[in-house]
Coordinates of C-alpha atoms in Angstrom, one line a residue:
Chain A
X1 CA -10.4 20.8 1.2
X2 CA -9.7 20.1 4.8
X3 CA -6.7 18.0 5.5
X4 CA -3.4 17.5 7.2
X5 CA -0.1 18.4 5.4
X6 CA 3.3 17.1 6.2
X7 CA 6.5 18.5 4.8
X8 CA 9.0 17.8 3.5
X9 CA 8.2 14.5 1.8
X10 CA 11.9 13.4 2.1
X11 CA 14.5 14.6 4.5
X12 CA 18.1 13.8 5.1
X13 CA 20.0 14.3 8.3
X14 CA 23.7 14.6 8.8
X15 CA 25.5 13.3 11.9
X16 CA 24.9 15.5 14.9
X17 CA 22.2 17.5 13.2
X18 CA 18.7 18.4 14.5
X19 CA 16.0 18.3 11.9
X20 CA 12.4 19.5 12.1
X21 CA 9.4 17.9 10.4
X22 CA 6.4 20.1 9.7
X23 CA 2.7 19.1 10.3
X24 CA -0.2 21.5 9.6
X25 CA -4.0 20.7 9.8
X26 CA -7.0 22.7 8.8
X27 CA -9.6 20.3 10.2
X28 CA -10.0 22.3 13.5
X29 CA -9.0 19.2 15.4
X30 CA -7.9 19.6 19.0
X31 CA -5.6 16.6 19.2
X32 CA -2.5 16.0 17.2
X33 CA 0.0 13.1 17.1
X34 CA 3.3 12.0 15.8
X35 CA 4.0 8.4 15.0
X36 CA 7.0 6.5 13.7
X37 CA 6.6 3.7 11.3
X38 CA 9.3 1.1 10.8
X39 CA 9.1 -2.0 8.4
X40 CA 7.4 -4.9 10.0
X41 CA 6.2 -2.9 13.1
X42 CA 3.0 -1.2 14.0
X43 CA 2.9 2.6 14.3
X44 CA 4.5 3.8 17.5
X45 CA 3.5 7.0 19.3
X46 CA 6.2 9.6 19.8
X47 CA 4.3 12.5 21.2
X48 CA 0.7 13.8 21.3
X49 CA -1.0 17.0 22.1
X50 CA -4.6 17.5 23.2
X51 CA -4.6 21.3 23.4
X52 CA -2.4 24.2 22.5
X53 CA 0.7 24.7 24.6
X54 CA 0.4 21.2 26.1
X55 CA 1.8 17.9 24.9
X56 CA 2.6 14.5 26.3
X57 CA 5.3 11.8 25.7
X58 CA 4.3 8.7 23.9
X59 CA 5.9 5.3 23.9
X60 CA 9.2 6.3 22.2
X61 CA 9.7 10.1 23.0
X62 CA 13.5 9.9 23.7
X63 CA 15.5 11.8 21.1
X64 CA 12.5 13.8 19.9
X65 CA 10.9 17.1 20.9
X66 CA 7.7 18.9 19.9
X67 CA 5.8 22.2 20.3
X68 CA 2.2 23.2 20.0
X69 CA 2.1 27.0 19.8
X70 CA -0.9 27.0 17.4
X71 CA -3.9 24.7 17.1
X72 CA -3.1 24.1 13.5
X73 CA 0.6 23.2 13.8
X74 CA 2.6 20.4 15.6
X75 CA 6.2 20.3 14.4
X76 CA 8.5 17.4 15.4
X77 CA 12.2 17.9 15.9
X78 CA 14.4 14.8 15.6
X79 CA 17.5 15.7 17.7
X80 CA 21.0 14.3 17.5
X81 CA 20.2 12.2 20.6
X82 CA 18.0 10.0 18.4
X83 CA 20.6 7.5 17.3
X84 CA 18.4 5.6 14.8
X85 CA 16.2 8.2 13.2
X86 CA 15.8 6.5 9.8
X87 CA 12.0 5.9 9.5
X88 CA 8.7 7.0 8.0
X89 CA 7.1 9.7 10.3
X90 CA 3.4 10.2 10.3
X91 CA 1.4 13.1 11.8
X92 CA -2.2 12.7 12.6
X93 CA -5.1 14.7 14.1
X94 CA -8.5 13.9 15.6
X95 CA -11.2 15.7 17.6
X96 CA -9.9 14.2 20.9
X97 CA -7.6 11.5 22.0
X98 CA -10.5 9.5 23.4
X99 CA -12.8 10.2 20.5
X100 CA -14.2 7.3 18.5
X101 CA -13.8 9.4 15.4
X102 CA -10.9 8.3 13.1
X103 CA -7.5 9.9 13.2
X104 CA -6.7 11.7 10.0
X105 CA -3.2 11.2 8.8
X106 CA -0.8 13.2 6.7
X107 CA 1.2 11.5 3.9
X108 CA 4.3 11.2 5.9
X109 CA 8.0 12.3 5.9
X110 CA 10.7 9.8 5.1
X111 CA 13.8 10.6 7.1
X112 CA 17.2 9.1 6.2
X113 CA 20.7 9.5 7.4
X114 CA 23.5 10.9 5.1
Chain B
X1 CA 4.6 -8.9 22.7
X2 CA 2.4 -6.8 20.5
X3 CA -1.1 -6.6 21.7
X4 CA -2.4 -6.6 18.1
X5 CA -1.2 -9.4 15.8
X6 CA -2.1 -9.4 12.1
X7 CA -1.8 -12.2 9.6
X8 CA -0.6 -12.9 7.1
X9 CA 2.3 -10.4 6.9
X10 CA 1.9 -10.3 3.1
X11 CA -0.4 -11.7 0.5
X12 CA -0.4 -11.8 -3.2
X13 CA -3.7 -12.5 -5.1
X14 CA -4.9 -12.2 -8.7
X15 CA -7.2 -9.4 -9.7
X16 CA -10.9 -10.4 -9.2
X17 CA -10.2 -12.9 -6.4
X18 CA -11.3 -12.5 -2.8
X19 CA -9.1 -12.5 0.3
X20 CA -9.4 -12.3 4.1
X21 CA -7.0 -10.6 6.4
X22 CA -6.9 -11.5 10.1
X23 CA -6.4 -9.4 13.3
X24 CA -6.1 -11.0 16.8
X25 CA -5.8 -8.8 19.8
X26 CA -5.3 -8.9 23.6
X27 CA -6.0 -5.3 24.3
X28 CA -8.3 -4.9 27.3
X29 CA -10.7 -3.3 28.1
X30 CA -11.9 -3.2 24.5
X31 CA -13.4 0.0 23.2
X32 CA -13.3 -0.3 19.4
X33 CA -11.4 -1.8 16.5
X34 CA -10.7 0.1 13.3
X35 CA -9.3 -1.0 9.9
X36 CA -7.1 1.4 7.9
X37 CA -5.8 1.2 4.4
X38 CA -2.3 2.6 3.7
X39 CA -1.2 3.1 0.1
X40 CA 2.6 3.0 -0.4
X41 CA 4.2 6.3 0.6
X42 CA 0.9 7.7 2.0
X43 CA -0.8 8.0 5.3
X44 CA -3.4 5.5 6.5
X45 CA -7.1 6.1 5.7
X46 CA -9.9 4.7 7.8
X47 CA -12.0 1.9 6.2
X48 CA -14.4 1.0 9.0
X49 CA -14.8 0.9 12.8
X50 CA -16.2 -2.0 14.8
X51 CA -17.6 -1.6 18.3
X52 CA -18.3 -4.2 20.9
X53 CA -21.9 -4.9 19.8
X54 CA -21.2 -5.1 16.0
X55 CA -20.4 -8.4 14.3
X56 CA -20.3 -7.4 10.7
X57 CA -20.0 -4.1 8.8
X58 CA -19.5 -3.5 5.1
X59 CA -18.0 -0.6 3.2
X60 CA -18.4 -1.3 -0.5
X61 CA -16.2 -4.4 -1.3
X62 CA -14.7 -4.4 2.2
X63 CA -16.5 -6.4 5.0
X64 CA -15.2 -6.4 8.5
X65 CA -16.2 -8.9 11.2
X66 CA -15.6 -8.8 14.9
X67 CA -15.8 -11.6 17.5
X68 CA -15.3 -9.9 20.8
X69 CA -15.4 -13.2 22.7
X70 CA -12.3 -14.6 20.9
X71 CA -10.8 -11.2 20.3
X72 CA -10.6 -11.6 16.6
X73 CA -11.4 -9.5 13.6
X74 CA -11.2 -10.1 9.9
X75 CA -11.3 -7.9 6.8
X76 CA -12.7 -9.5 3.7
X77 CA -12.1 -8.0 0.3
X78 CA -14.4 -9.1 -2.5
X79 CA -13.6 -9.0 -6.2
X80 CA -10.2 -7.4 -5.7
X81 CA -8.9 -4.6 -7.9
X82 CA -5.4 -3.4 -8.6
X83 CA -6.1 -0.4 -6.5
X84 CA -6.6 -2.6 -3.4
X85 CA -2.8 -3.1 -3.4
X86 CA -1.8 -1.5 0.0
X87 CA -1.1 -2.3 3.6
X88 CA -4.1 -2.9 5.8
X89 CA -3.6 -1.9 9.4
X90 CA -5.8 -3.1 12.4
X91 CA -6.0 -0.6 15.3
X92 CA -7.6 -1.5 18.7
X93 CA -8.5 1.1 21.2
X94 CA -8.8 0.6 24.9
X95 CA -9.9 3.3 27.4
X96 CA -7.0 5.6 26.7
X97 CA -4.7 4.4 24.0
X98 CA -4.7 2.9 20.5
X99 CA -2.6 -0.1 19.6
X100 CA -1.5 -0.7 16.1
X101 CA -0.9 -3.9 14.3
X102 CA 2.1 -4.3 12.0
X103 CA -0.2 -4.6 9.0
X104 CA -0.8 -7.0 6.1
X105 CA 0.8 -6.0 2.8
X106 CA -1.6 -7.0 0.0
X107 CA -0.5 -7.1 -3.6
X108 CA -3.1 -7.6 -6.3
X109 CA -1.7 -8.7 -9.7
X110 CA -3.4 -8.5 -13.1

């Protein structure tokens, strides 16, 4: 079955540590996205990529970094510069950023601070 | 101020009852509006999309409406089931971006 897979499901970060969240899709989608979800707020866009080796900052990119070396993969690194990283992180993919087709979401990674 | 406002924030209903969730937006220019269902600890899943020319669209027990003049949409759930317990998120697209509402948390009790 085609889909989008995020791992791990739960992740804990120590002070000063960088952590990387994995996102893989086998839908052959060109565009991939990272969102942050906090209680009582709508999803906020961290980064997006419309093509391999290219990505753009979203609304809240500070303290995060991404790479897009393969079409199927779009990992997100939460760096030590992100002072409030505790949140639910969602990865999504679609045919194109301006497409009317729906985004397909993974089941998220919940990041907490130790 | 968020460009997509949803109400109520949370709602509790008894199994078998109907309910209506609201979405008001200020996003402009309007391209489309989509409703997603998000189960606890899972990613959102698309329920339906509304374009400018559509007033009503049904997907099983879910019926979405759109009034582009007043910039309002609603999601009506008929004969609710326990599995309808989830967050329902309204997403409005303009030419370039998508704007997400904070969602309505629906709990259906037996």
